[in-house]
Coordinates of C-alpha atoms and ligand atoms in Angstrom, one line a residue:
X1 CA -90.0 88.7 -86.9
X2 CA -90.5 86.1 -89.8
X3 CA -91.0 82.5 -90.9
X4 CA -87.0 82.1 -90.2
X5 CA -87.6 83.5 -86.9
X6 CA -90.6 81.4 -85.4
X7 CA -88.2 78.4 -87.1
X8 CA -85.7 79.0 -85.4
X9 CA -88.0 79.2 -81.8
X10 CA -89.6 75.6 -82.9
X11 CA -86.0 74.3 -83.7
X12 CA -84.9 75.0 -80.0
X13 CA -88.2 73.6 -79.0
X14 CA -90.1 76.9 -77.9
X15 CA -93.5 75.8 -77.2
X16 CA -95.3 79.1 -75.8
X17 CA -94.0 82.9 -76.3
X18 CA -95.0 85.0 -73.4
X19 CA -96.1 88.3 -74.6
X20 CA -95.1 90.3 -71.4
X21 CA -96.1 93.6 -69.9
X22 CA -95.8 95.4 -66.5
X23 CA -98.9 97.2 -64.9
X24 CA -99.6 100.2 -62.9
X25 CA -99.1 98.0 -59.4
X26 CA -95.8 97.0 -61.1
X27 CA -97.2 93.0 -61.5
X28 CA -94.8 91.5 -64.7
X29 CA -97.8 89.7 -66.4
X30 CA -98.0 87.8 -70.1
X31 CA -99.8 85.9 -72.2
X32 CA -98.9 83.4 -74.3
X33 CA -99.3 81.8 -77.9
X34 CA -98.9 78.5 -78.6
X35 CA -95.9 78.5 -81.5
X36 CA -97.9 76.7 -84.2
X37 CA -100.1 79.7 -84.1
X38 CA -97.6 82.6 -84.0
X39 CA -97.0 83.2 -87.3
X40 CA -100.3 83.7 -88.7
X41 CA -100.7 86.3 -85.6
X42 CA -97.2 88.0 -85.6
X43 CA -98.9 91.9 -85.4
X44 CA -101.6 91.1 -82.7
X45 CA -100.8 87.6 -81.2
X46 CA -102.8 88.4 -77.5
X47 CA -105.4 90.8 -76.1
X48 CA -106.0 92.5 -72.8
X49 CA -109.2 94.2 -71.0
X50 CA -108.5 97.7 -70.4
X51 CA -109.1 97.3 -66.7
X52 CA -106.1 95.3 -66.7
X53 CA -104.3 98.7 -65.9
X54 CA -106.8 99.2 -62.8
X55 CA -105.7 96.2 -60.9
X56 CA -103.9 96.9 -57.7
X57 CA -101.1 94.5 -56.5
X58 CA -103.3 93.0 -53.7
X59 CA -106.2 91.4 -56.0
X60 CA -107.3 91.4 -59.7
X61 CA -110.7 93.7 -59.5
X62 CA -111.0 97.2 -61.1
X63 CA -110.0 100.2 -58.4
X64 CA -113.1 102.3 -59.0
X65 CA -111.3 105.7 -59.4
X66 CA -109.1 104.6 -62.1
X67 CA -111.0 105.6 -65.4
X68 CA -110.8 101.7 -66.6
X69 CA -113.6 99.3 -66.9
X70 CA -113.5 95.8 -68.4
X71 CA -115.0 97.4 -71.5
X72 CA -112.1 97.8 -74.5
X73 CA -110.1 96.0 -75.7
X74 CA -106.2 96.5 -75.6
X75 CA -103.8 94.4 -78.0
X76 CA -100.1 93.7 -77.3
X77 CA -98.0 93.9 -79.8
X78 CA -94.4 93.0 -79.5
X79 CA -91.5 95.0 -79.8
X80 CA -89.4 92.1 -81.5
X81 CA -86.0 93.2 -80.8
X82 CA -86.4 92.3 -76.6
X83 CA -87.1 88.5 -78.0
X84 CA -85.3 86.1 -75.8
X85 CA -85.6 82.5 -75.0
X86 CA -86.4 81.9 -71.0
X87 CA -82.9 79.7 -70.0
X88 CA -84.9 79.0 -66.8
X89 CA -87.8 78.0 -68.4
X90 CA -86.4 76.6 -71.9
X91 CA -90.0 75.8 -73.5
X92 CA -90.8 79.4 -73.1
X93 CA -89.9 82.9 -75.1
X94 CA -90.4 86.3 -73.8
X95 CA -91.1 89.5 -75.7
X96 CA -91.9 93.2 -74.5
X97 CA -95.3 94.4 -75.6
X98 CA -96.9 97.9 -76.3
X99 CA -100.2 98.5 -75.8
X100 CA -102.1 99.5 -78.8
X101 CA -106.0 99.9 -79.3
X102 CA -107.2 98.7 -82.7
X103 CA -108.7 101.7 -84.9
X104 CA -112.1 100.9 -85.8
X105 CA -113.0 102.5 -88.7
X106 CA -109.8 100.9 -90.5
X107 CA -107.3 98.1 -90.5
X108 CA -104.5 99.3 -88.0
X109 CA -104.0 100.2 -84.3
X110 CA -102.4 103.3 -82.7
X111 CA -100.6 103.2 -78.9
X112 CA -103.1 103.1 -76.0
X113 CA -102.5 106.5 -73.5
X114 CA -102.0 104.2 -70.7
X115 CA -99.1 102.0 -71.8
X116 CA -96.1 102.2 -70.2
X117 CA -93.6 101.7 -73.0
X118 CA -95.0 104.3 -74.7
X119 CA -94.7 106.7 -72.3
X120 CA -90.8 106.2 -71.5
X121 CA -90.7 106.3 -75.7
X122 CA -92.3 109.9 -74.7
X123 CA -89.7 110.6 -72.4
X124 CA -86.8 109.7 -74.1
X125 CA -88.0 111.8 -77.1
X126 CA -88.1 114.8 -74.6
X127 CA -84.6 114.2 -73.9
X128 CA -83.9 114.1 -77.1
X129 CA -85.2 117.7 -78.2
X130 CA -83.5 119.0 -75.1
X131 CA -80.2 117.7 -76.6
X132 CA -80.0 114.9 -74.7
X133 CA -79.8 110.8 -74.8
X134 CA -80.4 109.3 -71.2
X135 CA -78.0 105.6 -70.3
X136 CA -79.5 103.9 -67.6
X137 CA -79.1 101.0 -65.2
X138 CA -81.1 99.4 -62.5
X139 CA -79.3 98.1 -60.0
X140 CA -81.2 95.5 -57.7
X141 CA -80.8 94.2 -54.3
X142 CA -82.9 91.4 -53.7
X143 CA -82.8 88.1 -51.0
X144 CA -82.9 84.6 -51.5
X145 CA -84.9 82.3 -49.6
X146 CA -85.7 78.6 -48.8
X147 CA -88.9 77.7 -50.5
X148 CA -90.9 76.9 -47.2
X149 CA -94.5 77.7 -46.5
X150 CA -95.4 80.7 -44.1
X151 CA -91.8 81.4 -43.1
X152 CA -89.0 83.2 -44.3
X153 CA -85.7 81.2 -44.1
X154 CA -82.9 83.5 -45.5
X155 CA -80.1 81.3 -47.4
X156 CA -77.9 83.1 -45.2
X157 CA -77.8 85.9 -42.5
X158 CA -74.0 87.0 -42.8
X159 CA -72.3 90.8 -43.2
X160 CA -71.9 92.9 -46.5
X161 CA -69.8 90.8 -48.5
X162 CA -69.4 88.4 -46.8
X163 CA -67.0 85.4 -48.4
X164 CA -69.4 82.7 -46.1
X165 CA -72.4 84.1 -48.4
X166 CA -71.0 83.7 -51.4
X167 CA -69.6 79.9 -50.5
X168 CA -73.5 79.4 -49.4
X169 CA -74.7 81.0 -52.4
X170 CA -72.5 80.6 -55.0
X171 CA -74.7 77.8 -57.4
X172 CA -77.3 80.2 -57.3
X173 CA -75.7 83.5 -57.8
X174 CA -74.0 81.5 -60.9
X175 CA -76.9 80.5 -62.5
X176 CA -78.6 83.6 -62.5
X177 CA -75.8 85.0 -63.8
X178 CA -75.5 82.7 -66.5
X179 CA -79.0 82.9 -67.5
X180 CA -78.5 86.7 -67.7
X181 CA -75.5 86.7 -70.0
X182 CA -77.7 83.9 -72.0
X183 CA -79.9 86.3 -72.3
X184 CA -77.5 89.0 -73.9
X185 CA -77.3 90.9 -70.2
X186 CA -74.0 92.1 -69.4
X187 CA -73.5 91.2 -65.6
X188 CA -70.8 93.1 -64.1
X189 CA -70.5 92.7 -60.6
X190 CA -71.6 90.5 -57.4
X191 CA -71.5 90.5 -53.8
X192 CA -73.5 89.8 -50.6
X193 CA -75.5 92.7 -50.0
X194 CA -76.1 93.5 -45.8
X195 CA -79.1 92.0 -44.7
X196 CA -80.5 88.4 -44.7
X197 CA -80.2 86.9 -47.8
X198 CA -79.8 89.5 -49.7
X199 CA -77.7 89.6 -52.9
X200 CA -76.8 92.6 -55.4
X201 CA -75.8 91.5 -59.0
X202 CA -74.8 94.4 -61.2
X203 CA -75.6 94.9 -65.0
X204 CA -74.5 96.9 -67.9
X205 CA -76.3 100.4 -68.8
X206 CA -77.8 100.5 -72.0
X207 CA -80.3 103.2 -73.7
X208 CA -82.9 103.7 -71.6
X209 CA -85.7 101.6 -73.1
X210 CA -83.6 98.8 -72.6
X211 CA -82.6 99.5 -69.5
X212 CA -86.0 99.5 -68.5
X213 CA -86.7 96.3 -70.8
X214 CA -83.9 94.4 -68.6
X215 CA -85.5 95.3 -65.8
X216 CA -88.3 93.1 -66.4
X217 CA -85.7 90.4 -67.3
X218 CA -83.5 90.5 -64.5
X219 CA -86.4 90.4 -61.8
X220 CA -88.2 87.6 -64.4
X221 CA -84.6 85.8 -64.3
X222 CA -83.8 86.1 -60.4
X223 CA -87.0 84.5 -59.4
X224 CA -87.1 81.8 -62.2
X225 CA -83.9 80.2 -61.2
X226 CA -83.9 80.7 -57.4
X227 CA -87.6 78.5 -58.6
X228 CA -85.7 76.4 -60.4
X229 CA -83.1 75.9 -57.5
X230 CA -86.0 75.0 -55.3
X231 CA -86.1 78.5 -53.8
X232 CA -87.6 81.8 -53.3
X233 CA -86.4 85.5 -54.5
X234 CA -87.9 88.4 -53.3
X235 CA -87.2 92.4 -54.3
X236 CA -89.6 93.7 -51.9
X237 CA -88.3 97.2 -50.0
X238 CA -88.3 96.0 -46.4
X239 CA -88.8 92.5 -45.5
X240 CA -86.7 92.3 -42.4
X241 CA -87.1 95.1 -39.6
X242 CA -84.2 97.1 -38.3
X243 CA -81.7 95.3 -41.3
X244 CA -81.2 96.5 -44.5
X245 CA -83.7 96.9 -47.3
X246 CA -83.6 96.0 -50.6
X247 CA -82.9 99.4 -53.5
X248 CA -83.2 99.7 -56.9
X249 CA -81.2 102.4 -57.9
X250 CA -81.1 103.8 -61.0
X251 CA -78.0 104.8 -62.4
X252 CA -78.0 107.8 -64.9
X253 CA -75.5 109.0 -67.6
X254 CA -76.0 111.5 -69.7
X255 CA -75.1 111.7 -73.6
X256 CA -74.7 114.1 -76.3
X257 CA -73.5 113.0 -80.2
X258 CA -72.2 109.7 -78.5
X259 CA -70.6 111.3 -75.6
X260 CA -70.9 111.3 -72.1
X261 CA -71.8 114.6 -70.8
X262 CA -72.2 114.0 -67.3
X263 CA -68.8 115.1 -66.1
X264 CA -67.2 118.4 -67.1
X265 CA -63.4 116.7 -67.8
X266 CA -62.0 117.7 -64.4
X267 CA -63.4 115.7 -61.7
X268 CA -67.0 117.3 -61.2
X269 CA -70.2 116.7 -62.5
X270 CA -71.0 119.0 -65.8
X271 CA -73.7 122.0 -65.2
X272 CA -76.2 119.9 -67.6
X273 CA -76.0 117.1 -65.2
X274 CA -76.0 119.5 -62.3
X275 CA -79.4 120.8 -63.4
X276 CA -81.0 117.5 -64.4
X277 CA -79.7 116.5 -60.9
X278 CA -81.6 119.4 -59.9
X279 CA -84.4 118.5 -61.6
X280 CA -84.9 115.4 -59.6
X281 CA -84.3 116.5 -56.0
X282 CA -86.7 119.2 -56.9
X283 CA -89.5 116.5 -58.2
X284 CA -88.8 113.8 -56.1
X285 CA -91.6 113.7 -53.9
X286 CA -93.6 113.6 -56.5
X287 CA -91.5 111.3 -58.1
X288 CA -91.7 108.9 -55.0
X289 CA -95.0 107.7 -55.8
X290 CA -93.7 106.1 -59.1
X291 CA -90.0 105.3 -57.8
X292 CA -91.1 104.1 -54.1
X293 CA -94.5 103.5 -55.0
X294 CA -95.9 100.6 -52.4
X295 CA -96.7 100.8 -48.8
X296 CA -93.4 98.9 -48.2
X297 CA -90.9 101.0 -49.7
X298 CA -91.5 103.4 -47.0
X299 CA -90.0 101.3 -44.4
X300 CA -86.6 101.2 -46.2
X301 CA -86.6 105.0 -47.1
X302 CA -85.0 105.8 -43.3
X303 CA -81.7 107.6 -42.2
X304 CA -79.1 105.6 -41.6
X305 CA -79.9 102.5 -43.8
X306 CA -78.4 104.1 -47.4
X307 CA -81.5 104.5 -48.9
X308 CA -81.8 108.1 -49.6
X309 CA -84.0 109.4 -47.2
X310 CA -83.5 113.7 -48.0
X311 CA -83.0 115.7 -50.9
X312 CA -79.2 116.0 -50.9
X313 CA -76.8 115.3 -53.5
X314 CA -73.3 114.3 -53.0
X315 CA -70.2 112.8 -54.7
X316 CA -69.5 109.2 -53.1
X317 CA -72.4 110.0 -50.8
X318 CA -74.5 107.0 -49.6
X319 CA -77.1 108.8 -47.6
X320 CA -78.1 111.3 -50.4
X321 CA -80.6 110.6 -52.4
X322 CA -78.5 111.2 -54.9
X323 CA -75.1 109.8 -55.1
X324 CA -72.2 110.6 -58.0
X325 CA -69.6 107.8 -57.8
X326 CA -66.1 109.0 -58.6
X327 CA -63.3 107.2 -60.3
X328 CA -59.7 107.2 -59.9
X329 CA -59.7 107.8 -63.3
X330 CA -60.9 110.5 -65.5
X331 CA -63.2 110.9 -66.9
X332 CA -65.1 111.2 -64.0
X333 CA -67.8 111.1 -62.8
X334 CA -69.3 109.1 -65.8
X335 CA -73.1 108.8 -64.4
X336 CA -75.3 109.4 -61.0
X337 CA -77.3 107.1 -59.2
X338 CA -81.2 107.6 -57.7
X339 CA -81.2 105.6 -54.3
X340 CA -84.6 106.6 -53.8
X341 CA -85.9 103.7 -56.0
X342 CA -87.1 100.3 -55.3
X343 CA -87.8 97.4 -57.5
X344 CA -91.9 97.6 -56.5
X345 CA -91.4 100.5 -59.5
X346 CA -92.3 100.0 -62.6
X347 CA -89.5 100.6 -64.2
X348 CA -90.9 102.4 -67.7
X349 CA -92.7 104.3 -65.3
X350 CA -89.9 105.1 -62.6
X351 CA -87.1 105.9 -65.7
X352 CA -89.9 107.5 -67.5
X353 CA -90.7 110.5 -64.8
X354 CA -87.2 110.5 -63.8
X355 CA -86.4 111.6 -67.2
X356 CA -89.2 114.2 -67.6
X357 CA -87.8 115.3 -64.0
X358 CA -84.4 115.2 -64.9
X359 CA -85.2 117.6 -68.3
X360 CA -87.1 119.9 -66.5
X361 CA -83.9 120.8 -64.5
X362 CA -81.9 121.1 -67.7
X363 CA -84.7 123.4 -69.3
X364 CA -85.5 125.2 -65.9
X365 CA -81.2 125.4 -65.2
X366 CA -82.5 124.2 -61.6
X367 CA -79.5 124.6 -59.1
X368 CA -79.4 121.2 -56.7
X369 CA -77.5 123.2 -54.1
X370 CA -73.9 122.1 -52.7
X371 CA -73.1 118.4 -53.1
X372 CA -73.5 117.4 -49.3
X373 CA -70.3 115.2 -48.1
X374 CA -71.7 114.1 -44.4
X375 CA -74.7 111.6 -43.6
X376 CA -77.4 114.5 -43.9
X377 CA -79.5 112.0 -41.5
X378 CA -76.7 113.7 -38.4
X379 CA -78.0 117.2 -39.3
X380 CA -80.7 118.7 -36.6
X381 CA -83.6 120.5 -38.5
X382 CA -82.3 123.8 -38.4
X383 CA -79.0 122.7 -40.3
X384 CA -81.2 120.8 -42.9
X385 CA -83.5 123.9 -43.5
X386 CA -80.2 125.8 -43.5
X387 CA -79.1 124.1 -46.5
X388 CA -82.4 123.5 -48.2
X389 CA -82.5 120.0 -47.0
X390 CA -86.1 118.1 -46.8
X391 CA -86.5 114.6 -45.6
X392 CA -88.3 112.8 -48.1
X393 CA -92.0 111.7 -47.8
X394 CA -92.5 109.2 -45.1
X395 CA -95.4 107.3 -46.4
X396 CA -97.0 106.0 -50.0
X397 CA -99.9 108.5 -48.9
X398 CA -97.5 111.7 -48.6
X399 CA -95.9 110.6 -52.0
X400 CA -99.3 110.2 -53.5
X401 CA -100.3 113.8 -52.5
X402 CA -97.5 114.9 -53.8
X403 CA -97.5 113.7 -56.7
X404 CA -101.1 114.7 -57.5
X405 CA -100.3 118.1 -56.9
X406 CA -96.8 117.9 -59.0
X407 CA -98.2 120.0 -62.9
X408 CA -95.0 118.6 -64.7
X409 CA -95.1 115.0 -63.4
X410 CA -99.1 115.1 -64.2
X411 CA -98.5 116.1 -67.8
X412 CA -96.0 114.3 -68.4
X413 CA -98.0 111.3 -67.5
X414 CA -101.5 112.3 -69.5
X415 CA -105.0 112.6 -68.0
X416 CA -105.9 108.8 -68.5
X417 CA -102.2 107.1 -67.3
X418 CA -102.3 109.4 -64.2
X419 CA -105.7 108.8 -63.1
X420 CA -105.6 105.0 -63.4
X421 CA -101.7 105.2 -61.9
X422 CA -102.3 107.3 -59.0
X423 CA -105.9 105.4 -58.4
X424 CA -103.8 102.3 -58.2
X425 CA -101.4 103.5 -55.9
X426 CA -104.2 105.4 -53.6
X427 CA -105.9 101.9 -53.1
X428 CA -102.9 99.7 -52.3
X429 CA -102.2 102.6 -49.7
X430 CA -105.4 102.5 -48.2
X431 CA -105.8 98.4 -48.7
X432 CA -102.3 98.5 -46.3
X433 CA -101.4 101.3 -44.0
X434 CA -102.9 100.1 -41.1
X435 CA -100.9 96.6 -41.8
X436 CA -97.8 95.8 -39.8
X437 CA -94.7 94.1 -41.4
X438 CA -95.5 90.8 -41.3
X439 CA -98.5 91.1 -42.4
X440 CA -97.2 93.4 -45.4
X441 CA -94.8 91.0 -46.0
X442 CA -97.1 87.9 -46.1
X443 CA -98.7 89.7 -49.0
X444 CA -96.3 91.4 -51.1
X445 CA -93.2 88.9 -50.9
X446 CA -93.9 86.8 -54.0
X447 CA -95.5 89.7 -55.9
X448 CA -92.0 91.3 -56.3
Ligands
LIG1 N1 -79.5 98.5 -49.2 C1 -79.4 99.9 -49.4 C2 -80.7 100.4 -49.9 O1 -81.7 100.1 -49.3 C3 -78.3 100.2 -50.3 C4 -76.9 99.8 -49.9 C5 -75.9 100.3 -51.0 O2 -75.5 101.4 -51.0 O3 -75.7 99.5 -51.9 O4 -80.8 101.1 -50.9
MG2 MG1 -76.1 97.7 -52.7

């Protein structure tokens, strides 16, 4: 970032950049610096209390057991490269921001053990020393609504890919997609997803930081224009009982010296990606709680709905938790997809423990099992446990416990990160399991 830059933000009329991060509870939150002050505070334009990483998604106060109090101080510093003017919101810029504490004794800073950036930088350099680059994508379902008070007014209640949506929706769906591609977003694909409302607009992979850095954009960008539109987006899980929910999957290649290893050249997926596949099914309970983590996303995770509900694997398989897409032409498969994901994750987080997860298999040569190639929700118990089948945790709490129990995931994650994380979690879960849906709902919907 220079003069030329902050410039060229003034010349397009940027008022405020919004110096962005994601907490624990998964809130997208920034602050801002008026541009006539930006360049004489380019390193360390805004500060944070530490307890800002203690905050659950219900209410900004401190969760007791997290190891944060509103004593330190935190700085953001922005990782330059993720710049982009807001195209909803064209007096605005947004960068990503790691957490850094300031070193006392000397001029500088050095990262903060609880910032999420850093660890998926962590992760990705594990990868790396295991031989391997991680690709990823997110790929959200989310609804749009009328902007009413205390209801919920779908835009439109029509059937997966339904032509009707898309003529009801299509202003919308357009302008999200044009403010993505202004913001250098590849958007691939589009259709009317199942339930209420609810829309899926794919995007490009990318390394895995940005991945995770789109992420933030794309849930930033849906909600700003449906706002903009004079409506409402929401990513939350499970908004409407007994229809479908709303995923997150995250789509997974594997690379070595610029190539995709995640097939072996004839049709089936590679042994490496076998095992990193392995990996995850093995840690995915523990996983849950950063993947799945609110009270909500265990309302989706059911048989029948696609979500990945058990720890299968299978090729074209929408009921395993992990599904490898095939291609009518080789090379495939090229990647895998985690279904078991929702967009109440953060996704530095999510990718993050994936990753360590995923290498674990590799370094472990963890065997996934058979790839499964029926709806594993039809199998009676003894036909699961037969094939070393589980159903996946039915509740935040289970994921939680499992987690806290899970010595790779726990490393991976540091003392500090995975006290304050899992404190988060343990508080939203005991804030809401006694809550029905709408209540659940009436909370949560405009947080994600
Ligand atoms: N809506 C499903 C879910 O909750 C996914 C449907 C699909 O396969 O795209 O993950
Ligand atoms: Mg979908």
């Amino acid at each position: 970032m220079s003069i030329e830059s902050v410039n060229f933000l003034k010349s397009k009329g940027v008022k405020f950049l919004r110096v962005t991060f994601c907490d624990n509870a998964n809130a997208i939150r920034a602050k801002a610096i008026h541009i006539d002050i930006l360049e004489s505070n380019l390193d360390y334009p805004v500060s944070i209390t530490a307890a800002q990483q203690a905050f659950p998604i219900m209410y900004d106060a401190v969760v007791s057991q997290s190891g944060l109090q509103p004593v330190g101080e935190i700085w953001l510093v922005p990782d330059w490269t993720t710049l982009k003017i807001l195209p909803y919101a064209p007096t605005h810029a947004i960068v990503m921001a790691d957490m850094v504490v300031a070193d006392r004794s000397e001029s500088g800073s050095s990262s903060w053990s609880l910032c999420p950036r850093a660890f998926l930088k962590r992760a990705i350099a594990a990868a790396k020393e295991a031989g391997i680059e991680v690709m990823a994508a997110f790929e959200n379902e989310f609804v749009l609504l009328d902007n009413v008070a205390d209801r919920i007014i779908p835009t439109d209640d029509t059937v997966f890919a339904a032509t009707l949506a898309m003529d009801l929706n299509y202003k919308t769906i357009d302008a999200i997609a044009d403010a993505l591609i202004a913001q250098d977003i590849i958007v691939e694909r589009y259709y009317p997803e199942s339930g209420p409302g609810q829309q899926e607009i794919s995007i490009r992979y990318d390394r895995a930081m940005a991945a995770a850095d789109r992420q933030i954009l794309f849930r930033e960008t849906v909600r700003g224009v449906a706002i903009e539109r004079g409506l409402k987006a929401s990513f939350l899980p499970k908004i409407f009982a007994d229809r479908a929910g709303n995923g997150c999957h995250v789509h997974l290649s594997l690379w070595q010296d610029g190539k995709n290893i995640t097939g072996d050249g004839s049709g089936q997926v590679s042994a490496i990606a076998l095992s990193f596949i392995g990996g995850i099914l093995q840690h995915l309970p523990a996983l849950m709680a950063l993947t799945t983590p609110s009270t909500n996303s265990y309302r989706r995770i059911c048989p029948h709905y696609w979500s990945g509900a058990f720890t299968a694997w299978g090729y074209d398989n929408r009921e395993a938790a992990i599904r490898v897409p095939s291609n009518p032409i080789l090379p495939s498969p090229t990647h895998f997809e985690l279904k078991t994901s929702d967009a109440t994750a953060n996704p530095y987080l999510a990718l993050g423990a994936v990753i360590y997860a995923g290498i674990d298999g590799v370094r472990n040569n963890l065997n996934p099992g058979s790839p499964i190639d029926v709806d594993p929700g039809n199998f009676s118990e003894v036909e699961l446990s037969r094939r070393g089948i589980s159903r996946l945790p039915q509740n935040l709490g289970e994921a939680i416990d499992r987690s806290s129990s899970d010595r790779l995931l726990l490393d991976a994650l540091g003392p500090e990160l995975s006290r304050a994380y899992l404190a988060v979690r343990r508080a939203e879960w005991e804030a809401m399991k006694e809550m029905e849906l709408e209540e659940e709902v009436k909370l949560l919907l405009e947080r994600y």
